[in-house]
Coordinates of C-alpha atoms in Angstrom, one line a residue:
Chain A
E1218 CA 127.3 81.1 94.7
V1219 CA 127.9 85.0 96.5
Q1220 CA 128.3 84.7 99.3
L1221 CA 129.3 86.6 102.9
V1222 CA 129.0 85.0 106.6
E1223 CA 129.6 87.1 109.0
S1224 CA 130.4 85.2 112.3
G1225 CA 131.6 86.6 115.9
G1226 CA 129.1 88.3 117.7
G1227 CA 127.6 87.8 121.3
L1228 CA 126.8 89.9 124.1
V1229 CA 129.1 92.0 126.1
H1230 CA 130.0 94.4 128.8
P1231 CA 129.7 97.8 128.4
G1232 CA 133.1 98.9 127.5
G1233 CA 134.3 95.8 126.1
S1234 CA 136.1 94.6 122.5
M1235 CA 134.7 92.8 119.7
R1236 CA 135.5 92.1 116.6
L1237 CA 133.4 90.9 113.6
S1238 CA 135.1 89.1 110.9
C1239 CA 132.9 88.5 107.9
A1240 CA 133.8 85.1 105.1
A1241 CA 133.8 85.9 100.4
S1242 CA 133.2 82.8 98.8
G1243 CA 131.6 82.6 95.4
F1244 CA 133.8 85.9 93.9
T1245 CA 137.0 87.9 93.4
F1246 CA 136.7 89.2 96.9
S1247 CA 139.7 92.1 96.7
R1248 CA 138.5 93.2 93.9
F1249 CA 134.7 95.1 95.8
W1250 CA 134.2 98.1 98.3
M1251 CA 132.6 96.0 101.0
S1252 CA 130.9 97.4 104.5
W1253 CA 129.6 96.9 107.3
I1254 CA 126.4 97.4 107.9
R1255 CA 124.1 97.2 111.6
Q1256 CA 120.7 97.7 112.3
A1257 CA 119.3 98.2 115.9
P1258 CA 116.5 95.8 117.6
G1259 CA 113.3 97.8 115.4
K1260 CA 115.3 100.1 114.4
G1261 CA 116.3 101.2 110.7
L1262 CA 118.8 100.2 108.7
E1263 CA 122.9 102.4 110.3
W1264 CA 125.6 101.6 107.7
V1265 CA 128.7 102.0 109.3
A1266 CA 131.9 101.3 107.8
N1267 CA 133.8 100.7 104.4
I1268 CA 136.6 99.7 102.3
K1269 CA 138.9 99.7 99.6
E1270 CA 139.5 97.3 97.3
D1271 CA 143.5 97.1 98.9
G1272 CA 142.5 98.3 102.0
S1273 CA 144.1 102.1 101.6
E1274 CA 141.0 104.1 102.2
K1275 CA 139.0 103.5 105.3
Y1276 CA 134.6 106.0 106.4
Y1277 CA 133.4 105.4 109.6
V1278 CA 130.0 106.8 110.8
D1279 CA 130.3 109.5 113.0
S1280 CA 129.6 107.4 115.9
V1281 CA 132.1 104.6 115.8
K1282 CA 134.5 106.8 114.3
G1283 CA 137.6 107.0 117.2
R1284 CA 135.9 103.1 118.4
F1285 CA 135.7 100.8 115.6
S1286 CA 138.2 99.6 112.5
I1287 CA 137.6 98.6 109.8
S1288 CA 140.9 95.8 108.2
R1289 CA 140.4 93.2 105.8
D1290 CA 142.7 90.4 104.7
N1291 CA 141.9 89.7 100.6
A1292 CA 144.4 86.5 100.8
E1293 CA 141.9 85.3 102.9
N1294 CA 138.7 86.6 101.2
S1295 CA 138.1 88.1 104.4
L1296 CA 137.0 91.4 106.1
Y1297 CA 136.8 92.3 109.6
L1298 CA 135.4 95.5 112.4
Q1299 CA 137.2 95.9 115.3
M1300 CA 135.1 97.2 117.9
N1301 CA 136.2 98.7 120.9
S1302 CA 134.9 100.6 124.5
L1303 CA 131.2 99.6 123.4
R1304 CA 128.3 100.6 124.1
A1305 CA 124.9 99.9 125.0
D1306 CA 123.7 101.1 121.9
D1307 CA 126.0 99.6 120.2
T1308 CA 123.7 96.5 119.9
A1309 CA 122.5 95.2 116.8
V1310 CA 122.8 92.9 113.6
Y1311 CA 126.0 93.9 111.9
Y1312 CA 125.9 92.4 108.3
C1313 CA 128.5 92.5 106.1
A1314 CA 128.3 93.7 102.5
R1315 CA 130.0 94.1 99.0
D1316 CA 129.6 97.6 96.5
F1317 CA 129.0 100.4 97.6
Y1318 CA 125.3 99.2 96.2
F1319 CA 125.2 96.1 99.1
G1320 CA 124.3 94.1 96.2
T1321 CA 125.1 90.9 98.5
W1322 CA 124.6 90.8 101.9
G1323 CA 125.5 88.1 104.7
Q1324 CA 122.9 86.7 107.4
G1325 CA 124.5 89.4 110.0
T1326 CA 125.4 89.1 112.8
L1327 CA 124.3 90.0 116.8
V1328 CA 125.7 92.0 119.4
T1329 CA 124.4 92.3 122.6
V1330 CA 126.3 95.6 124.2
S1331 CA 124.9 95.0 128.3
S1332 CA 125.1 93.9 131.6
Chain B
D1235 CA 125.8 114.0 105.0
I1236 CA 123.0 113.1 102.7
Q1237 CA 119.8 112.2 104.5
M1238 CA 116.7 110.2 103.5
T1239 CA 113.9 110.7 103.6
Q1240 CA 111.1 107.8 103.0
S1241 CA 107.7 107.8 102.4
P1242 CA 105.0 106.8 104.3
P1243 CA 106.5 105.6 106.5
S1244 CA 104.1 102.7 106.4
L1245 CA 100.8 101.4 104.0
S1246 CA 98.5 99.0 103.6
A1247 CA 97.5 97.7 100.3
S1248 CA 95.2 95.2 98.7
V1249 CA 96.5 91.3 97.1
G1250 CA 96.2 92.7 92.9
D1251 CA 97.1 96.9 93.8
R1252 CA 100.0 99.0 92.2
V1253 CA 101.4 100.6 95.4
T1254 CA 104.8 103.7 95.0
I1255 CA 107.3 104.3 98.3
T1256 CA 108.8 108.2 97.8
C1257 CA 112.9 108.2 98.3
R1258 CA 114.1 111.8 98.9
A1259 CA 117.5 112.8 99.2
S1260 CA 118.8 116.9 100.9
Q1261 CA 121.2 116.8 98.1
G1262 CA 122.1 115.8 94.9
I1263 CA 123.1 112.3 93.9
D1264 CA 122.8 112.1 90.3
N1265 CA 121.3 108.5 90.1
Y1266 CA 123.3 106.8 92.9
L1267 CA 120.7 105.2 95.0
A1268 CA 119.4 101.7 95.6
W1269 CA 116.6 99.9 97.2
F1270 CA 116.0 96.4 99.5
Q1271 CA 113.3 95.3 100.9
Q1272 CA 113.3 93.8 104.4
K1273 CA 112.1 90.4 106.1
P1274 CA 111.1 90.0 109.7
G1275 CA 114.0 87.7 111.2
K1276 CA 115.5 88.0 107.4
A1277 CA 118.5 90.1 105.6
P1278 CA 117.7 92.9 103.3
K1279 CA 117.4 91.9 99.6
S1280 CA 119.7 94.4 96.7
L1281 CA 116.2 95.2 94.7
I1282 CA 117.1 97.6 92.4
Y1283 CA 120.2 99.5 91.9
G1284 CA 121.5 102.9 90.4
A1285 CA 118.3 104.7 90.4
S1286 CA 116.6 101.8 88.1
N1287 CA 118.5 98.9 87.1
L1288 CA 116.7 96.1 88.6
Q1289 CA 118.5 92.7 90.5
S1290 CA 119.1 89.6 89.2
G1291 CA 116.3 87.4 89.8
V1292 CA 114.6 90.7 90.6
P1293 CA 111.1 90.6 89.4
S1294 CA 109.8 92.4 86.7
K1295 CA 107.2 93.9 88.6
F1296 CA 109.8 95.9 91.2
R1297 CA 110.0 98.9 89.1
G1298 CA 112.8 102.0 90.8
S1299 CA 113.0 105.7 88.9
G1300 CA 114.2 108.9 89.8
S1301 CA 117.0 111.5 89.4
G1302 CA 119.2 114.2 91.5
T1303 CA 116.6 114.0 94.7
D1304 CA 113.5 112.3 93.9
F1305 CA 113.3 108.2 93.4
T1306 CA 110.3 106.3 93.3
L1307 CA 109.6 102.4 94.2
T1308 CA 107.0 101.3 91.8
I1309 CA 105.9 97.3 92.9
T1310 CA 102.7 96.2 90.9
S1311 CA 100.2 93.9 91.0
L1312 CA 101.1 93.2 94.7
Q1313 CA 101.0 90.0 96.4
P1314 CA 101.3 88.5 100.2
E1315 CA 105.1 87.7 100.1
D1316 CA 105.6 91.8 99.2
S1317 CA 105.6 92.4 102.7
A1318 CA 108.0 93.3 104.0
T1319 CA 109.8 97.3 105.0
Y1320 CA 111.3 98.9 101.8
Y1321 CA 114.8 100.6 102.3
C1322 CA 116.3 103.8 100.5
Q1323 CA 119.5 103.5 100.2
Q1324 CA 122.2 106.4 98.4
Y1325 CA 125.9 105.3 97.2
K1326 CA 127.5 109.2 95.9
Y1327 CA 129.9 109.5 98.8
Y1328 CA 131.7 107.1 101.1
S1329 CA 129.6 108.3 103.8
P1330 CA 126.6 105.7 102.5
T1331 CA 122.8 106.6 103.9
F1332 CA 119.5 104.9 104.1
G1333 CA 116.0 106.3 104.5
G1334 CA 113.9 105.3 106.8
G1335 CA 112.1 102.4 105.3
T1336 CA 108.1 101.9 103.9
K1337 CA 107.2 99.2 105.9
V1338 CA 104.2 97.7 103.5
E1339 CA 101.2 95.5 105.3
I1340 CA 98.3 93.7 102.8
K1341 CA 94.7 94.3 103.5

């Protein structure tokens, strides 16, 4: 069964940092682009970042450029999102997803940025 | 960035009805268009990719069509379990974008 499981969310103060993880199973992780997508409370979906199969290309939505960093470890079948200089408007459920068309999603992890 | 505009933002229909949701791209995206269903408190579920290809396990009551800038998602024989928010998403370029969503309610 193809599965993605996010972890690492929680409460963080404005200006703080947090690292999210996504554990993949049930497919050959190294053969797929991977993405992070977020959803603020009561709002729609927003793509955050994606990374090529071998990690050689990375793209970000403008609002997180310079603050967030996406990475992957194909040996560990894991995807990461390092989030620095967090702001209140980064508060959201963060999902990892497979492929450009997001055929598979994790269950999400909630990140709350608040003092 | 490509903007995706969905309409209507919400709709209410009866059991058995056919409903249509439209999605318009600000520039041509060929058929790089996906549709998702999201129920409250749950992760989105992929329904369609490539504008008209049904994901494995998705019932044929969901049909996608369109190419270029204009796309539609049609749900036939609406059932209570179809109550959800539906999103379109373009993936022609490395920076995907979503439509604002359409909330479907059952009368």
